PDB file of C-alpha atoms in Angstrom:
ATOM      1  CA  MET A   1     118.188 105.454 108.501  1.00  0.00           C
ATOM      2  CA  LYS A   2     120.271 106.022 105.468  1.00  0.00           C
ATOM      3  CA  PHE A   3     118.773 109.219 104.093  1.00  0.00           C
ATOM      4  CA  LYS A   4     119.280 112.613 105.843  1.00  0.00           C
ATOM      5  CA  PHE A   5     115.643 113.572 105.495  1.00  0.00           C
ATOM      6  CA  GLU A   6     114.433 110.441 107.283  1.00  0.00           C
ATOM      7  CA  ASN A   7     115.925 111.774 110.558  1.00  0.00           C
ATOM      8  CA  LEU A   8     114.080 115.122 110.206  1.00  0.00           C
ATOM      9  CA  LEU A   9     111.166 115.418 112.582  1.00  0.00           C
ATOM     10  CA  ILE A  10     109.236 117.536 110.078  1.00  0.00           C
ATOM     11  CA  TRP A  11     109.540 114.843 107.472  1.00  0.00           C
ATOM     12  CA  GLN A  12     108.350 112.146 109.886  1.00  0.00           C
ATOM     13  CA  LYS A  13     105.288 114.276 110.915  1.00  0.00           C
ATOM     14  CA  ALA A  14     104.658 115.028 107.311  1.00  0.00           C
ATOM     15  CA  MET A  15     104.614 111.337 106.561  1.00  0.00           C
ATOM     16  CA  GLU A  16     102.209 110.662 109.489  1.00  0.00           C
ATOM     17  CA  ILE A  17      99.729 113.385 108.552  1.00  0.00           C
ATOM     18  CA  GLY A  18      99.973 112.302 104.892  1.00  0.00           C
ATOM     19  CA  GLU A  19      98.851 108.806 105.633  1.00  0.00           C
ATOM     20  CA  ASP A  20      96.118 110.034 108.013  1.00  0.00           C
ATOM     21  CA  ILE A  21      94.704 112.478 105.488  1.00  0.00           C
ATOM     22  CA  ASN A  22      94.880 109.844 102.727  1.00  0.00           C
ATOM     23  CA  LEU A  23      92.614 107.628 104.927  1.00  0.00           C
ATOM     24  CA  LEU A  24      90.402 110.546 105.871  1.00  0.00           C
ATOM     25  CA  SER A  25      89.898 111.384 102.211  1.00  0.00           C
ATOM     26  CA  GLU A  26      88.464 107.954 101.611  1.00  0.00           C
ATOM     27  CA  LYS A  27      85.328 109.185 103.417  1.00  0.00           C
ATOM     28  CA  PHE A  28      84.605 111.799 100.755  1.00  0.00           C
ATOM     29  CA  PRO A  29      81.870 111.032  98.261  1.00  0.00           C
ATOM     30  CA  ASN A  30      82.591 109.402  94.905  1.00  0.00           C
ATOM     31  CA  LYS A  31      81.793 112.669  93.090  1.00  0.00           C
ATOM     32  CA  GLU A  32      85.001 114.116  94.686  1.00  0.00           C
ATOM     33  CA  ILE A  33      87.337 111.339  93.545  1.00  0.00           C
ATOM     34  CA  TYR A  34      88.860 113.569  90.760  1.00  0.00           C
ATOM     35  CA  ASN A  35      88.382 116.844  92.612  1.00  0.00           C
ATOM     36  CA  LEU A  36      88.821 117.385  96.412  1.00  0.00           C
ATOM     37  CA  SER A  37      89.895 113.746  97.273  1.00  0.00           C
ATOM     38  CA  SER A  38      92.652 113.965  94.588  1.00  0.00           C
ATOM     39  CA  GLN A  39      93.672 117.496  95.455  1.00  0.00           C
ATOM     40  CA  ILE A  40      94.033 116.934  99.229  1.00  0.00           C
ATOM     41  CA  ARG A  41      96.039 113.724  98.583  1.00  0.00           C
ATOM     42  CA  ARG A  42      98.390 115.409  96.107  1.00  0.00           C
ATOM     43  CA  ALA A  43      98.834 118.401  98.424  1.00  0.00           C
ATOM     44  CA  VAL A  44      99.521 116.298 101.646  1.00  0.00           C
ATOM     45  CA  ASP A  45     101.872 114.052  99.657  1.00  0.00           C
ATOM     46  CA  SER A  46     103.873 117.120  98.389  1.00  0.00           C
ATOM     47  CA  VAL A  47     104.668 118.213 101.933  1.00  0.00           C
ATOM     48  CA  ALA A  48     106.947 115.266 102.642  1.00  0.00           C
ATOM     49  CA  LEU A  49     108.084 114.936  99.035  1.00  0.00           C
ATOM     50  CA  ASN A  50     109.392 118.458  98.894  1.00  0.00           C
ATOM     51  CA  ILE A  51     111.142 118.182 102.236  1.00  0.00           C
ATOM     52  CA  SER A  52     113.038 115.096 101.057  1.00  0.00           C
ATOM     53  CA  GLU A  53     113.752 116.411  97.665  1.00  0.00           C
ATOM     54  CA  GLY A  54     115.097 119.630  98.960  1.00  0.00           C
ATOM     55  CA  SER A  55     117.392 117.928 101.550  1.00  0.00           C
ATOM     56  CA  ILE A  56     119.236 115.713  99.176  1.00  0.00           C
ATOM     57  CA  GLY A  57     122.316 117.313  97.655  1.00  0.00           C
ATOM     58  CA  GLN A  58     120.960 120.721  97.360  1.00  0.00           C
ATOM     59  CA  THR A  59     122.399 124.056  98.399  1.00  0.00           C
ATOM     60  CA  ASN A  60     120.927 125.719 101.429  1.00  0.00           C
ATOM     61  CA  PRO A  61     119.098 128.327  99.363  1.00  0.00           C
ATOM     62  CA  GLU A  62     117.686 125.446  97.249  1.00  0.00           C
ATOM     63  CA  PHE A  63     116.565 123.647 100.371  1.00  0.00           C
ATOM     64  CA  LYS A  64     114.872 126.765 101.651  1.00  0.00           C
ATOM     65  CA  ARG A  65     112.961 127.030  98.357  1.00  0.00           C
ATOM     66  CA  PHE A  66     111.782 123.402  98.580  1.00  0.00           C
ATOM     67  CA  MET A  67     110.775 124.032 102.204  1.00  0.00           C
ATOM     68  CA  GLY A  68     108.694 126.966 100.794  1.00  0.00           C
ATOM     69  CA  TYR A  69     106.914 124.562  98.413  1.00  0.00           C
ATOM     70  CA  SER A  70     106.295 122.246 101.313  1.00  0.00           C
ATOM     71  CA  ILE A  71     104.783 124.943 103.419  1.00  0.00           C
ATOM     72  CA  ARG A  72     102.527 126.125 100.622  1.00  0.00           C
ATOM     73  CA  SER A  73     101.355 122.583 100.038  1.00  0.00           C
ATOM     74  CA  LEU A  74     100.395 122.327 103.701  1.00  0.00           C
ATOM     75  CA  ALA A  75      98.382 125.505 103.425  1.00  0.00           C
ATOM     76  CA  GLU A  76      96.564 123.886 100.501  1.00  0.00           C
ATOM     77  CA  VAL A  77      95.846 120.889 102.690  1.00  0.00           C
ATOM     78  CA  VAL A  78      94.316 123.207 105.342  1.00  0.00           C
ATOM     79  CA  THR A  79      92.111 124.747 102.773  1.00  0.00           C
ATOM     80  CA  CYS A  80      91.009 121.384 101.522  1.00  0.00           C
ATOM     81  CA  LEU A  81      90.125 120.442 105.149  1.00  0.00           C
ATOM     82  CA  HIS A  82      88.019 123.542 105.334  1.00  0.00           C
ATOM     83  CA  LYS A  83      86.177 122.588 102.182  1.00  0.00           C
ATOM     84  CA  ALA A  84      85.669 119.029 103.260  1.00  0.00           C
ATOM     85  CA  TYR A  85      84.153 120.287 106.599  1.00  0.00           C
ATOM     86  CA  ARG A  86      81.908 122.838 104.923  1.00  0.00           C
ATOM     87  CA  ARG A  87      80.662 120.162 102.563  1.00  0.00           C
ATOM     88  CA  GLU A  88      80.094 117.850 105.616  1.00  0.00           C
ATOM     89  CA  TYR A  89      82.439 115.057 104.449  1.00  0.00           C
ATOM     90  CA  ILE A  90      84.313 115.137 107.789  1.00  0.00           C
ATOM     91  CA  THR A  91      83.108 115.814 111.340  1.00  0.00           C
ATOM     92  CA  GLU A  92      84.079 118.817 113.387  1.00  0.00           C
ATOM     93  CA  GLN A  93      86.229 116.613 115.535  1.00  0.00           C
ATOM     94  CA  GLU A  94      88.161 115.273 112.458  1.00  0.00           C
ATOM     95  CA  PHE A  95      88.561 118.795 111.190  1.00  0.00           C
ATOM     96  CA  ASN A  96      89.892 120.007 114.467  1.00  0.00           C
ATOM     97  CA  LYS A  97      92.265 117.101 114.825  1.00  0.00           C
ATOM     98  CA  TYR A  98      93.948 117.644 111.387  1.00  0.00           C
ATOM     99  CA  TYR A  99      93.727 121.436 111.509  1.00  0.00           C
ATOM    100  CA  GLU A 100      95.674 121.338 114.727  1.00  0.00           C
ATOM    101  CA  ALA A 101      98.183 118.839 113.434  1.00  0.00           C
ATOM    102  CA  SER A 102      98.613 120.951 110.275  1.00  0.00           C
ATOM    103  CA  PHE A 103      99.058 124.105 112.382  1.00  0.00           C
ATOM    104  CA  ASN A 104     101.721 122.465 114.527  1.00  0.00           C
ATOM    105  CA  LEU A 105     103.535 121.033 111.499  1.00  0.00           C
ATOM    106  CA  MET A 106     103.440 124.362 109.723  1.00  0.00           C
ATOM    107  CA  ASN A 107     105.026 126.129 112.777  1.00  0.00           C
ATOM    108  CA  MET A 108     107.716 123.451 112.920  1.00  0.00           C
ATOM    109  CA  MET A 109     108.513 123.821 109.155  1.00  0.00           C
ATOM    110  CA  ILE A 110     108.647 127.669 109.216  1.00  0.00           C
ATOM    111  CA  ALA A 111     111.061 127.504 112.218  1.00  0.00           C
ATOM    112  CA  PHE A 112     113.111 124.794 110.489  1.00  0.00           C
ATOM    113  CA  ARG A 113     113.280 126.905 107.230  1.00  0.00           C
ATOM    114  CA  LYS A 114     114.381 129.968 109.248  1.00  0.00           C
ATOM    115  CA  ASN A 115     117.340 128.002 110.619  1.00  0.00           C
ATOM    116  CA  ILE A 116     118.650 126.935 107.250  1.00  0.00           C
ATOM    117  CA  LYS A 117     121.651 129.252 106.653  1.00  0.00           C
TER     118      LYS A 117
END
């Protein structure tokens, strides 16, 4: 891998959950195409995008700032998952799977950000 961020486990996990959530959002009804479907896709994509953007040629304080954006985007994904579950677009099993994956990734990202000096 040629880019530093490609070796980061948090980026790899963010890419995985991003693709999974993108597929999951295809189950949402058509009325949500410009609302919840779009919102969850943009938020989940922002997680990996901010990790990569912050890691390239930035100062450590700048990288920490981008990690903050990434963490907030993941929180937005979790809220969208709650909305999708409450609106019965996804099953309880699907909600639990992606909620748990988001929780684990969030903890990893927070720990990673704390270690940026």
